[in-house]
mmCIF file of C-alpha atoms in Angstrom:
data_model
loop_
_atom_site.group_PDB
_atom_site.id
_atom_site.type_symbol
_atom_site.label_atom_id
_atom_site.label_comp_id
_atom_site.label_asym_id
_atom_site.label_seq_id
_atom_site.Cartn_x
_atom_site.Cartn_y
_atom_site.Cartn_z
ATOM 1 C CA MET A 1 -0.123 0.448 0.411
ATOM 2 C CA ALA A 2 2.225 2.974 -1.114
ATOM 3 C CA ILE A 3 0.490 5.919 -0.243
ATOM 4 C CA THR A 4 0.256 4.300 3.422
ATOM 5 C CA ALA A 5 4.405 3.991 3.148
ATOM 6 C CA SER A 6 4.945 7.148 2.648
ATOM 7 C CA HIS A 7 2.324 8.599 5.620
ATOM 8 C CA GLU A 8 3.836 5.469 8.533
ATOM 9 C CA ALA A 9 5.924 7.678 10.855
ATOM 10 C CA GLY A 10 3.098 9.860 11.358
ATOM 11 C CA ARG A 11 0.486 7.018 12.336
ATOM 12 C CA HIS A 12 1.241 8.179 15.829
ATOM 13 C CA ASP A 13 0.886 11.708 15.418
ATOM 14 C CA ARG A 14 -2.846 12.499 13.826
ATOM 15 C CA ILE A 15 -3.243 15.935 13.222
ATOM 16 C CA ARG A 16 -6.153 17.728 15.062
ATOM 17 C CA LEU A 17 -8.908 18.192 12.339
ATOM 18 C CA GLY A 18 -12.312 20.419 12.988
ATOM 19 C CA MET A 19 -15.052 19.931 10.514
ATOM 20 C CA VAL A 20 -18.207 22.669 9.742
ATOM 21 C CA GLY A 21 -21.094 21.344 8.429
ATOM 22 C CA GLY A 22 -21.773 17.570 8.016
ATOM 23 C CA GLY A 23 -24.212 16.755 10.700
ATOM 24 C CA GLN A 24 -27.349 14.856 10.780
ATOM 25 C CA GLY A 25 -28.717 14.376 7.534
ATOM 26 C CA ALA A 26 -25.534 15.096 5.737
ATOM 27 C CA PHE A 27 -24.284 13.723 3.108
ATOM 28 C CA ILE A 28 -21.106 15.402 2.359
ATOM 29 C CA GLY A 29 -19.635 15.203 5.633
ATOM 30 C CA ALA A 30 -19.658 11.611 6.275
ATOM 31 C CA VAL A 31 -17.732 10.639 3.244
ATOM 32 C CA HIS A 32 -15.161 13.747 4.539
ATOM 33 C CA ARG A 33 -14.789 12.136 7.823
ATOM 34 C CA ILE A 34 -14.604 8.887 6.520
ATOM 35 C CA ALA A 35 -11.843 10.193 3.934
ATOM 36 C CA ALA A 36 -9.328 11.630 6.217
ATOM 37 C CA ARG A 37 -10.170 8.520 8.781
ATOM 38 C CA ILE A 38 -8.553 6.270 5.850
ATOM 39 C CA ASP A 39 -4.760 6.884 5.516
ATOM 40 C CA ASP A 40 -5.007 6.949 10.189
ATOM 41 C CA GLN A 41 -3.771 10.649 9.793
ATOM 42 C CA PHE A 42 -6.314 12.734 10.853
ATOM 43 C CA GLU A 43 -8.606 12.422 14.084
ATOM 44 C CA LEU A 44 -12.070 14.358 14.708
ATOM 45 C CA VAL A 45 -12.115 16.600 17.501
ATOM 46 C CA ALA A 46 -14.028 19.001 16.963
ATOM 47 C CA GLY A 47 -17.391 20.208 15.003
ATOM 48 C CA ALA A 48 -20.159 22.864 14.337
ATOM 49 C CA LEU A 49 -21.527 20.626 12.540
ATOM 50 C CA ALA A 50 -24.811 22.291 11.565
ATOM 51 C CA SER A 51 -26.551 25.836 12.247
ATOM 52 C CA ASP A 52 -28.671 25.640 14.217
ATOM 53 C CA PRO A 53 -26.972 24.595 17.694
ATOM 54 C CA VAL A 54 -28.724 22.190 19.049
ATOM 55 C CA ARG A 55 -28.674 20.076 15.830
ATOM 56 C CA ALA A 56 -25.172 20.602 15.922
ATOM 57 C CA LYS A 57 -24.060 19.484 19.672
ATOM 58 C CA ALA A 58 -26.253 16.683 19.057
ATOM 59 C CA SER A 59 -24.637 15.523 15.552
ATOM 60 C CA ALA A 60 -21.217 16.313 17.515
ATOM 61 C CA ARG A 61 -21.880 13.679 20.310
ATOM 62 C CA GLU A 62 -23.285 10.812 17.619
ATOM 63 C CA ILE A 63 -19.940 10.280 15.875
ATOM 64 C CA GLY A 64 -18.085 11.202 19.612
ATOM 65 C CA ILE A 65 -17.052 14.877 19.183
ATOM 66 C CA VAL A 66 -16.827 15.865 23.818
ATOM 67 C CA ASP A 67 -18.924 18.873 24.313
ATOM 68 C CA ASP A 68 -17.127 21.384 25.011
ATOM 69 C CA ARG A 69 -16.018 21.118 21.676
ATOM 70 C CA ALA A 70 -19.496 21.109 19.680
ATOM 71 C CA TYR A 71 -19.581 24.682 19.451
ATOM 72 C CA GLY A 72 -22.870 26.410 18.037
ATOM 73 C CA SER A 73 -21.332 28.346 15.225
ATOM 74 C CA PHE A 74 -18.308 28.185 13.202
ATOM 75 C CA GLU A 75 -17.334 31.697 14.910
ATOM 76 C CA GLU A 76 -17.771 30.280 18.980
ATOM 77 C CA MET A 77 -15.333 27.478 17.139
ATOM 78 C CA ALA A 78 -12.305 29.356 15.282
ATOM 79 C CA LYS A 79 -11.606 31.915 17.762
ATOM 80 C CA ALA A 80 -12.604 28.589 20.970
ATOM 81 C CA GLU A 81 -9.819 26.336 18.738
ATOM 82 C CA ALA A 82 -7.344 28.899 18.289
ATOM 83 C CA ALA A 83 -6.935 30.340 21.666
ATOM 84 C CA ARG A 84 -7.151 26.300 22.494
ATOM 85 C CA PRO A 85 -3.259 24.526 23.434
ATOM 86 C CA ASP A 86 -5.025 21.786 21.810
ATOM 87 C CA GLY A 87 -6.684 23.419 19.187
ATOM 88 C CA ILE A 88 -7.363 21.690 15.758
ATOM 89 C CA GLU A 89 -4.698 22.723 13.119
ATOM 90 C CA ALA A 90 -7.228 22.160 10.518
ATOM 91 C CA VAL A 91 -10.514 23.059 10.163
ATOM 92 C CA SER A 92 -12.471 21.013 6.671
ATOM 93 C CA ILE A 93 -15.646 22.670 5.504
ATOM 94 C CA VAL A 94 -18.098 20.499 3.902
ATOM 95 C CA THR A 95 -21.608 23.300 4.180
ATOM 96 C CA PRO A 96 -23.408 24.636 0.664
ATOM 97 C CA ASN A 97 -21.634 26.858 -0.501
ATOM 98 C CA HIS A 98 -22.634 30.187 0.144
ATOM 99 C CA MET A 99 -21.049 30.025 3.652
ATOM 100 C CA HIS A 100 -17.816 28.401 2.064
ATOM 101 C CA ALA A 101 -15.660 32.558 1.698
ATOM 102 C CA PRO A 102 -16.932 32.963 5.568
ATOM 103 C CA ILE A 103 -16.083 29.866 7.221
ATOM 104 C CA ALA A 104 -12.741 29.679 6.071
ATOM 105 C CA THR A 105 -11.284 33.296 6.182
ATOM 106 C CA ALA A 106 -12.635 32.737 10.341
ATOM 107 C CA PHE A 107 -10.495 30.154 9.849
ATOM 108 C CA LEU A 108 -7.390 30.960 8.132
ATOM 109 C CA ARG A 109 -7.536 34.563 10.440
ATOM 110 C CA ALA A 110 -7.299 32.231 13.710
ATOM 111 C CA GLY A 111 -4.047 31.128 12.080
ATOM 112 C CA ILE A 112 -5.775 27.462 11.056
ATOM 113 C CA HIS A 113 -5.107 25.316 8.061
ATOM 114 C CA VAL A 114 -8.687 24.861 5.709
ATOM 115 C CA ILE A 115 -9.417 22.131 3.169
ATOM 116 C CA CYS A 116 -12.831 22.820 1.335
ATOM 117 C CA ASP A 117 -15.590 21.136 -0.671
ATOM 118 C CA LYS A 118 -16.007 22.969 -3.983
ATOM 119 C CA PRO A 119 -16.725 24.248 -5.500
ATOM 120 C CA LEU A 120 -14.566 27.430 -4.023
ATOM 121 C CA THR A 121 -17.630 30.204 -3.319
ATOM 122 C CA THR A 122 -20.972 31.664 -5.052
ATOM 123 C CA THR A 123 -18.952 34.386 -6.431
ATOM 124 C CA VAL A 124 -14.922 35.695 -8.181
ATOM 125 C CA ALA A 125 -14.865 38.329 -5.408
ATOM 126 C CA GLU A 126 -14.858 36.539 -2.754
ATOM 127 C CA ALA A 127 -12.794 32.910 -4.649
ATOM 128 C CA GLU A 128 -10.344 35.977 -4.807
ATOM 129 C CA GLU A 129 -10.172 37.460 -1.213
ATOM 130 C CA LEU A 130 -9.981 33.802 -0.023
ATOM 131 C CA VAL A 131 -6.660 33.550 -2.372
ATOM 132 C CA ALA A 132 -5.548 36.598 -1.272
ATOM 133 C CA LEU A 133 -6.488 35.556 2.713
ATOM 134 C CA ALA A 134 -4.483 32.792 2.313
ATOM 135 C CA ARG A 135 -1.713 33.566 0.633
ATOM 136 C CA SER A 136 -0.981 36.269 3.213
ATOM 137 C CA THR A 137 -1.553 33.789 5.561
ATOM 138 C CA GLY A 138 0.897 30.584 4.906
ATOM 139 C CA LYS A 139 -1.699 28.316 5.229
ATOM 140 C CA VAL A 140 -2.255 25.158 3.473
ATOM 141 C CA PHE A 141 -5.415 25.571 1.347
ATOM 142 C CA VAL A 142 -6.981 22.121 -0.006
ATOM 143 C CA VAL A 143 -9.994 21.967 -2.376
ATOM 144 C CA THR A 144 -12.212 18.383 -1.988
ATOM 145 C CA HIS A 145 -11.604 18.085 -6.253
ATOM 146 C CA ASN A 146 -11.454 13.878 -5.673
ATOM 147 C CA TYR A 147 -10.998 12.848 -8.981
ATOM 148 C CA THR A 148 -7.767 14.305 -9.199
ATOM 149 C CA GLY A 149 -6.914 11.502 -6.212
ATOM 150 C CA TYR A 150 -8.075 8.668 -8.273
ATOM 151 C CA PRO A 151 -4.904 6.549 -9.263
ATOM 152 C CA MET A 152 -5.595 6.350 -12.865
ATOM 153 C CA VAL A 153 -6.495 10.007 -13.377
ATOM 154 C CA ARG A 154 -2.867 10.396 -11.119
ATOM 155 C CA GLN A 155 -1.263 7.976 -14.150
ATOM 156 C CA ALA A 156 -3.333 9.662 -17.634
ATOM 157 C CA ARG A 157 -1.747 13.161 -15.833
ATOM 158 C CA ALA A 158 1.710 12.205 -16.112
ATOM 159 C CA MET A 159 1.221 10.053 -19.411
ATOM 160 C CA ILE A 160 0.342 12.936 -21.383
ATOM 161 C CA ALA A 161 3.238 15.674 -19.017
ATOM 162 C CA SER A 162 6.179 13.259 -20.429
ATOM 163 C CA GLY A 163 4.356 13.527 -24.031
ATOM 164 C CA GLU A 164 2.957 10.384 -24.215
ATOM 165 C CA LEU A 165 0.407 12.125 -26.741
ATOM 166 C CA GLY A 166 2.772 14.842 -28.108
ATOM 167 C CA ASP A 167 0.551 17.814 -28.652
ATOM 168 C CA ILE A 168 -3.333 17.701 -26.948
ATOM 169 C CA ARG A 169 -5.874 18.578 -29.642
ATOM 170 C CA LEU A 170 -9.069 17.889 -27.926
ATOM 171 C CA VAL A 171 -10.258 17.493 -24.330
ATOM 172 C CA GLN A 172 -13.954 16.380 -23.346
ATOM 173 C CA ALA A 173 -15.365 15.663 -20.055
ATOM 174 C CA GLU A 174 -18.573 14.382 -19.609
ATOM 175 C CA TYR A 175 -20.600 14.498 -15.953
ATOM 176 C CA LEU A 176 -24.175 12.556 -16.066
ATOM 177 C CA GLN A 177 -26.621 11.844 -13.445
ATOM 178 C CA ASP A 178 -30.415 11.976 -13.596
ATOM 179 C CA TRP A 179 -30.781 12.138 -9.747
ATOM 180 C CA LEU A 180 -32.651 15.908 -10.334
ATOM 181 C CA THR A 181 -35.552 14.233 -13.330
ATOM 182 C CA GLU A 182 -37.881 15.107 -11.216
ATOM 183 C CA PRO A 183 -38.772 18.379 -9.257
ATOM 184 C CA LEU A 184 -36.980 16.061 -5.950
ATOM 185 C CA GLU A 185 -36.810 19.993 -4.239
ATOM 186 C CA GLN A 186 -40.276 20.358 -3.551
ATOM 187 C CA THR A 187 -40.097 16.736 -1.983
ATOM 188 C CA ASP A 188 -37.909 18.726 1.015
ATOM 189 C CA GLN A 189 -35.190 16.210 0.116
ATOM 190 C CA LYS A 190 -32.436 18.241 1.232
ATOM 191 C CA GLN A 191 -29.149 17.667 -0.492
ATOM 192 C CA ALA A 192 -32.037 18.857 -3.797
ATOM 193 C CA ALA A 193 -33.393 21.888 -1.373
ATOM 194 C CA TRP A 194 -29.785 23.412 -1.262
ATOM 195 C CA ARG A 195 -28.465 22.500 -4.955
ATOM 196 C CA THR A 196 -31.549 23.918 -6.688
ATOM 197 C CA ASP A 197 -31.746 26.840 -4.226
ATOM 198 C CA PRO A 198 -29.501 30.485 -5.408
ATOM 199 C CA ALA A 199 -29.116 31.569 -2.131
ATOM 200 C CA ARG A 200 -27.601 28.690 -0.539
ATOM 201 C CA SER A 201 -25.772 27.290 -4.642
ATOM 202 C CA GLY A 202 -24.621 30.133 -5.387
ATOM 203 C CA PRO A 203 -25.564 31.213 -9.558
ATOM 204 C CA GLY A 204 -24.828 28.060 -10.794
ATOM 205 C CA GLY A 205 -26.591 24.769 -10.099
ATOM 206 C CA CYS A 206 -25.791 21.292 -12.803
ATOM 207 C CA ILE A 207 -22.393 23.635 -13.589
ATOM 208 C CA GLY A 208 -21.543 24.242 -9.550
ATOM 209 C CA ASP A 209 -22.363 21.094 -8.482
ATOM 210 C CA ILE A 210 -21.246 18.565 -11.175
ATOM 211 C CA GLY A 211 -19.758 21.045 -14.088
ATOM 212 C CA THR A 212 -17.051 22.012 -11.905
ATOM 213 C CA HIS A 213 -16.153 18.193 -10.889
ATOM 214 C CA ALA A 214 -15.694 17.970 -14.839
ATOM 215 C CA TYR A 215 -13.796 21.076 -16.184
ATOM 216 C CA ASN A 216 -11.503 20.796 -13.079
ATOM 217 C CA LEU A 217 -10.514 16.637 -13.682
ATOM 218 C CA ALA A 218 -10.026 18.320 -17.327
ATOM 219 C CA CYS A 219 -7.446 20.428 -16.400
ATOM 220 C CA PHE A 220 -5.918 18.906 -13.689
ATOM 221 C CA VAL A 221 -4.721 15.503 -16.610
ATOM 222 C CA SER A 222 -4.793 17.648 -19.834
ATOM 223 C CA GLY A 223 -2.196 20.553 -18.249
ATOM 224 C CA LEU A 224 -4.123 23.310 -19.947
ATOM 225 C CA ALA A 225 -5.866 26.422 -19.027
ATOM 226 C CA LEU A 226 -8.573 27.282 -20.419
ATOM 227 C CA ASP A 227 -8.975 30.117 -22.739
ATOM 228 C CA GLU A 228 -12.371 31.112 -23.903
ATOM 229 C CA LEU A 229 -16.040 29.339 -23.127
ATOM 230 C CA PHE A 230 -19.723 29.035 -25.608
ATOM 231 C CA ALA A 231 -22.296 27.874 -23.173
ATOM 232 C CA GLN A 232 -25.604 26.875 -23.014
ATOM 233 C CA LEU A 233 -27.376 26.236 -20.041
ATOM 234 C CA SER A 234 -30.566 25.166 -19.102
ATOM 235 C CA THR A 235 -33.106 24.513 -17.079
ATOM 236 C CA PHE A 236 -35.851 21.606 -18.140
ATOM 237 C CA VAL A 237 -37.931 20.774 -14.937
ATOM 238 C CA PRO A 238 -40.597 23.584 -14.352
ATOM 239 C CA GLY A 239 -40.159 25.665 -11.388
ATOM 240 C CA ARG A 240 -37.022 25.144 -10.930
ATOM 241 C CA ARG A 241 -34.384 28.187 -10.516
ATOM 242 C CA LEU A 242 -31.002 27.138 -12.016
ATOM 243 C CA ASP A 243 -29.309 24.591 -13.838
ATOM 244 C CA ASP A 244 -29.964 21.470 -14.423
ATOM 245 C CA ASP A 245 -28.268 20.782 -18.082
ATOM 246 C CA VAL A 246 -24.816 22.807 -18.950
ATOM 247 C CA GLN A 247 -23.130 21.875 -22.379
ATOM 248 C CA ILE A 248 -20.097 24.301 -23.330
ATOM 249 C CA LEU A 249 -17.892 24.699 -26.140
ATOM 250 C CA LEU A 250 -14.250 24.914 -24.879
ATOM 251 C CA ARG A 251 -10.882 26.435 -26.245
ATOM 252 C CA TRP A 252 -7.220 25.782 -24.799
ATOM 253 C CA LYS A 253 -4.851 28.014 -24.334
ATOM 254 C CA GLY A 254 -2.546 26.603 -27.068
ATOM 255 C CA GLY A 255 -4.999 25.360 -29.585
ATOM 256 C CA ALA A 256 -6.952 22.767 -28.607
ATOM 257 C CA LYS A 257 -10.618 22.207 -28.701
ATOM 258 C CA GLY A 258 -13.750 20.808 -26.717
ATOM 259 C CA MET A 259 -16.199 20.378 -25.238
ATOM 260 C CA LEU A 260 -17.941 20.351 -22.191
ATOM 261 C CA TRP A 261 -21.148 18.287 -21.464
ATOM 262 C CA ALA A 262 -22.798 18.057 -17.863
ATOM 263 C CA SER A 263 -26.382 17.039 -16.586
ATOM 264 C CA GLN A 264 -28.645 16.910 -14.101
ATOM 265 C CA VAL A 265 -31.533 15.478 -15.651
ATOM 266 C CA ALA A 266 -29.629 12.466 -18.152
ATOM 267 C CA VAL A 267 -31.871 9.569 -17.734
ATOM 268 C CA GLY A 268 -30.256 6.127 -17.824
ATOM 269 C CA HIS A 269 -26.914 8.284 -15.764
ATOM 270 C CA GLU A 270 -26.288 7.555 -11.844
ATOM 271 C CA ASN A 271 -22.869 9.048 -11.830
ATOM 272 C CA GLY A 272 -20.888 8.973 -15.234
ATOM 273 C CA LEU A 273 -18.056 11.299 -16.018
ATOM 274 C CA THR A 274 -15.671 10.483 -18.375
ATOM 275 C CA LEU A 275 -12.580 12.120 -19.490
ATOM 276 C CA ARG A 276 -11.632 11.563 -23.285
ATOM 277 C CA ILE A 277 -8.057 13.802 -24.791
ATOM 278 C CA SER A 278 -6.044 13.163 -27.942
ATOM 279 C CA GLY A 279 -3.044 13.830 -29.002
ATOM 280 C CA THR A 280 -1.189 14.037 -31.970
ATOM 281 C CA LYS A 281 0.767 11.289 -30.732
ATOM 282 C CA GLY A 282 -2.281 8.492 -28.860
ATOM 283 C CA GLY A 283 -5.225 9.095 -26.934
ATOM 284 C CA LEU A 284 -6.969 8.575 -23.504
ATOM 285 C CA ALA A 285 -10.039 7.592 -21.607
ATOM 286 C CA TRP A 286 -11.183 7.480 -18.214
ATOM 287 C CA ALA A 287 -14.228 6.754 -16.788
ATOM 288 C CA GLN A 288 -15.750 7.017 -12.405
ATOM 289 C CA GLU A 289 -17.549 3.800 -13.052
ATOM 290 C CA ASN A 290 -14.836 1.867 -14.589
ATOM 291 C CA PRO A 291 -12.591 4.245 -11.846
ATOM 292 C CA ASN A 292 -9.229 1.550 -12.248
ATOM 293 C CA GLN A 293 -8.782 0.861 -15.531
ATOM 294 C CA LEU A 294 -7.362 4.202 -18.186
ATOM 295 C CA TRP A 295 -7.545 3.706 -21.825
ATOM 296 C CA PHE A 296 -4.184 3.998 -24.060
ATOM 297 C CA THR A 297 -4.008 4.224 -27.689
ATOM 298 C CA PRO A 298 -0.532 5.149 -29.200
ATOM 299 C CA TYR A 299 -2.114 6.086 -32.668
ATOM 300 C CA GLY A 300 -2.407 3.827 -35.504
ATOM 301 C CA GLN A 301 -1.638 0.963 -32.578
ATOM 302 C CA PRO A 302 -4.325 -0.999 -30.817
ATOM 303 C CA LYS A 303 -6.195 0.243 -27.860
ATOM 304 C CA GLN A 304 -4.198 -0.979 -24.321
ATOM 305 C CA LEU A 305 -6.044 -1.542 -21.276
ATOM 306 C CA LEU A 306 -3.933 0.345 -18.274
ATOM 307 C CA THR A 307 -5.530 -0.602 -14.737
ATOM 308 C CA ARG A 308 -4.262 0.202 -11.333
ATOM 309 C CA GLY A 309 -1.818 -2.005 -10.142
ATOM 310 C CA GLY A 310 -1.265 -4.432 -13.129
ATOM 311 C CA ALA A 311 2.074 -4.522 -15.099
ATOM 312 C CA GLY A 312 1.447 -1.224 -17.057
ATOM 313 C CA ALA A 313 1.449 1.491 -14.000
ATOM 314 C CA ILE A 314 3.384 4.235 -13.309
ATOM 315 C CA GLY A 315 5.047 5.493 -9.681
ATOM 316 C CA ALA A 316 2.375 8.852 -9.410
ATOM 317 C CA ALA A 317 -0.552 5.585 -10.101
ATOM 318 C CA THR A 318 1.163 3.280 -7.844
ATOM 319 C CA ARG A 319 1.868 6.400 -5.550
ATOM 320 C CA VAL A 320 -1.072 6.461 -3.878
ATOM 321 C CA THR A 321 -2.756 2.681 -5.181
ATOM 322 C CA ARG A 322 -3.641 1.133 -1.014
ATOM 323 C CA ILE A 323 -4.742 -2.148 -2.268
ATOM 324 C CA PRO A 324 -3.879 -4.728 -5.226
ATOM 325 C CA SER A 325 -5.137 -5.197 -8.409
ATOM 326 C CA GLY A 326 -8.317 -6.417 -9.186
ATOM 327 C CA HIS A 327 -9.641 -4.739 -5.889
ATOM 328 C CA PRO A 328 -12.268 -2.249 -6.475
ATOM 329 C CA GLU A 329 -10.834 1.662 -5.208
ATOM 330 C CA GLY A 330 -12.696 4.458 -5.787
ATOM 331 C CA TYR A 331 -14.750 7.011 -4.577
ATOM 332 C CA LEU A 332 -13.704 6.923 -0.496
ATOM 333 C CA GLU A 333 -10.243 6.201 -1.316
ATOM 334 C CA GLY A 334 -10.071 8.782 -3.888
ATOM 335 C CA PHE A 335 -10.813 11.517 -1.162
ATOM 336 C CA ALA A 336 -8.605 9.511 1.171
ATOM 337 C CA THR A 337 -5.539 10.463 -1.285
ATOM 338 C CA ILE A 338 -6.652 14.311 -0.679
ATOM 339 C CA TYR A 339 -6.401 14.292 2.652
ATOM 340 C CA ALA A 340 -3.265 12.583 2.319
ATOM 341 C CA GLU A 341 -1.500 14.958 0.578
ATOM 342 C CA ALA A 342 -3.439 17.106 2.552
ATOM 343 C CA ALA A 343 -1.656 15.464 5.777
ATOM 344 C CA GLN A 344 2.054 16.055 3.709
ATOM 345 C CA ALA A 345 1.339 19.696 3.266
ATOM 346 C CA ILE A 346 0.629 20.473 7.332
ATOM 347 C CA ARG A 347 2.688 18.572 8.499
ATOM 348 C CA ALA A 348 5.213 19.925 6.142
ATOM 349 C CA ALA A 349 4.489 23.574 7.676
ATOM 350 C CA ARG A 350 3.998 22.563 10.714
ATOM 351 C CA SER A 351 8.268 23.596 9.497
ATOM 352 C CA GLY A 352 7.987 25.949 7.999
ATOM 353 C CA ASP A 353 9.427 23.670 4.857
ATOM 354 C CA LYS A 354 7.042 22.570 1.708
ATOM 355 C CA PRO A 355 5.295 18.883 0.684
ATOM 356 C CA ASP A 356 7.600 17.111 -2.180
ATOM 357 C CA ARG A 357 6.980 17.981 -4.934
ATOM 358 C CA GLU A 358 4.821 14.991 -5.454
ATOM 359 C CA VAL A 359 1.944 15.678 -3.599
ATOM 360 C CA LEU A 360 -0.515 17.016 -5.222
ATOM 361 C CA TYR A 361 -4.007 18.612 -4.349
ATOM 362 C CA PRO A 362 -6.402 21.148 -5.682
ATOM 363 C CA THR A 363 -5.423 23.836 -4.591
ATOM 364 C CA VAL A 364 -6.765 27.628 -3.362
ATOM 365 C CA GLU A 365 -5.923 28.996 -6.944
ATOM 366 C CA ASP A 366 -7.659 25.220 -8.487
ATOM 367 C CA GLY A 367 -10.656 27.141 -6.356
ATOM 368 C CA LEU A 368 -10.587 30.231 -8.210
ATOM 369 C CA ALA A 369 -10.800 28.812 -11.240
ATOM 370 C CA GLY A 370 -13.179 27.125 -10.653
ATOM 371 C CA VAL A 371 -15.728 28.990 -9.356
ATOM 372 C CA LYS A 372 -14.500 31.538 -13.106
ATOM 373 C CA PHE A 373 -15.445 28.949 -15.094
ATOM 374 C CA ILE A 374 -19.035 28.890 -13.159
ATOM 375 C CA ASP A 375 -18.884 32.185 -13.544
ATOM 376 C CA ALA A 376 -18.087 32.601 -17.636
ATOM 377 C CA ALA A 377 -20.502 30.356 -18.430
ATOM 378 C CA VAL A 378 -23.473 31.776 -16.473
ATOM 379 C CA ARG A 379 -22.594 34.840 -18.396
ATOM 380 C CA SER A 380 -22.216 32.948 -21.727
ATOM 381 C CA SER A 381 -25.314 31.410 -21.165
ATOM 382 C CA ALA A 382 -27.420 34.621 -19.179
ATOM 383 C CA ALA A 383 -25.971 36.174 -23.221
ATOM 384 C CA LYS A 384 -27.253 33.918 -26.435
ATOM 385 C CA GLY A 385 -24.684 31.743 -26.136
ATOM 386 C CA GLU A 386 -22.164 34.790 -26.792
ATOM 387 C CA TRP A 387 -17.745 33.231 -26.058
ATOM 388 C CA ILE A 388 -16.952 34.712 -23.160
ATOM 389 C CA ARG A 389 -12.738 34.523 -21.722
ATOM 390 C CA VAL A 390 -11.936 33.021 -18.819
ATOM 391 C CA THR A 391 -9.518 35.643 -17.000
#
């Protein structure tokens, strides 16, 4: 288990972690808690797990947080934990989108590292302020685009960086779901309710929820930066206030072209995140629902199926592989890889150092890029499909 071996020295020196959000009825909070524990690098010791103080305390008791570190608000938590000699070193933010900026700001100012769910914020201005604050405080800031943690995604990135595909020409990403095909938000389903609410989700619905994952993955693997886009954001379900289907043309810096389709009303698709990249010398294809496989096609030659832990796996993939080949490794482990990389960065920061160059995680700057992507797509669609530069 390569990633565990690299962390062996830290097993008895777990990073003290706090969490904001993720209380009773929440989905993503439990995912983060599992991910933080998989490699035994964090200990969850404090939390402000809900906006209602009573529910926050009850949620904390359910997962073993002691009463005097179960807080009724994130402001109270940031102040109290910063004053404790055994206070948290990092906070995990797993709230609806509109709360990311104020929470991250409070903890950065308290001298605490931040691990934040995506998208970083709901506005470009807030994201830019967070970037400036993170830089000025010198704190580690991780955005949990978990798909960047998958071993075969790391392999694809390394293969492209080493020139195996030649010059990149085409980058196409899809993220297709069908869970919002009906107006689920009208049934008081918690996850649907906040994701379709502009006040909590921000100006984008599907584009912010899953479109940003597809975009981040395309950037991470290809190594390219987006120049401009032409977007059509649609709302198919009557009465829904945000988009539920996204179709975008992409022009990448350097001349590559591409497309991005994200939908939460694509019936027959459960979690269809796919990425296809073609260059002058070959192509790669990866699908999240079969995450341990990467298809590589050198031009003019038969397709090659590369597998996690298999004969074709390279160091970028084996470094973040936990279990032998043939055993499924996916969503939770991808999240865990981001937490494991964050642990290395936080431990390095304790002594004023930087982590090893191999350590990779989505940064606050990547988070800003995602918010700029959402903003440009919303503006392009509002202008009836105008090309918008992503700056």
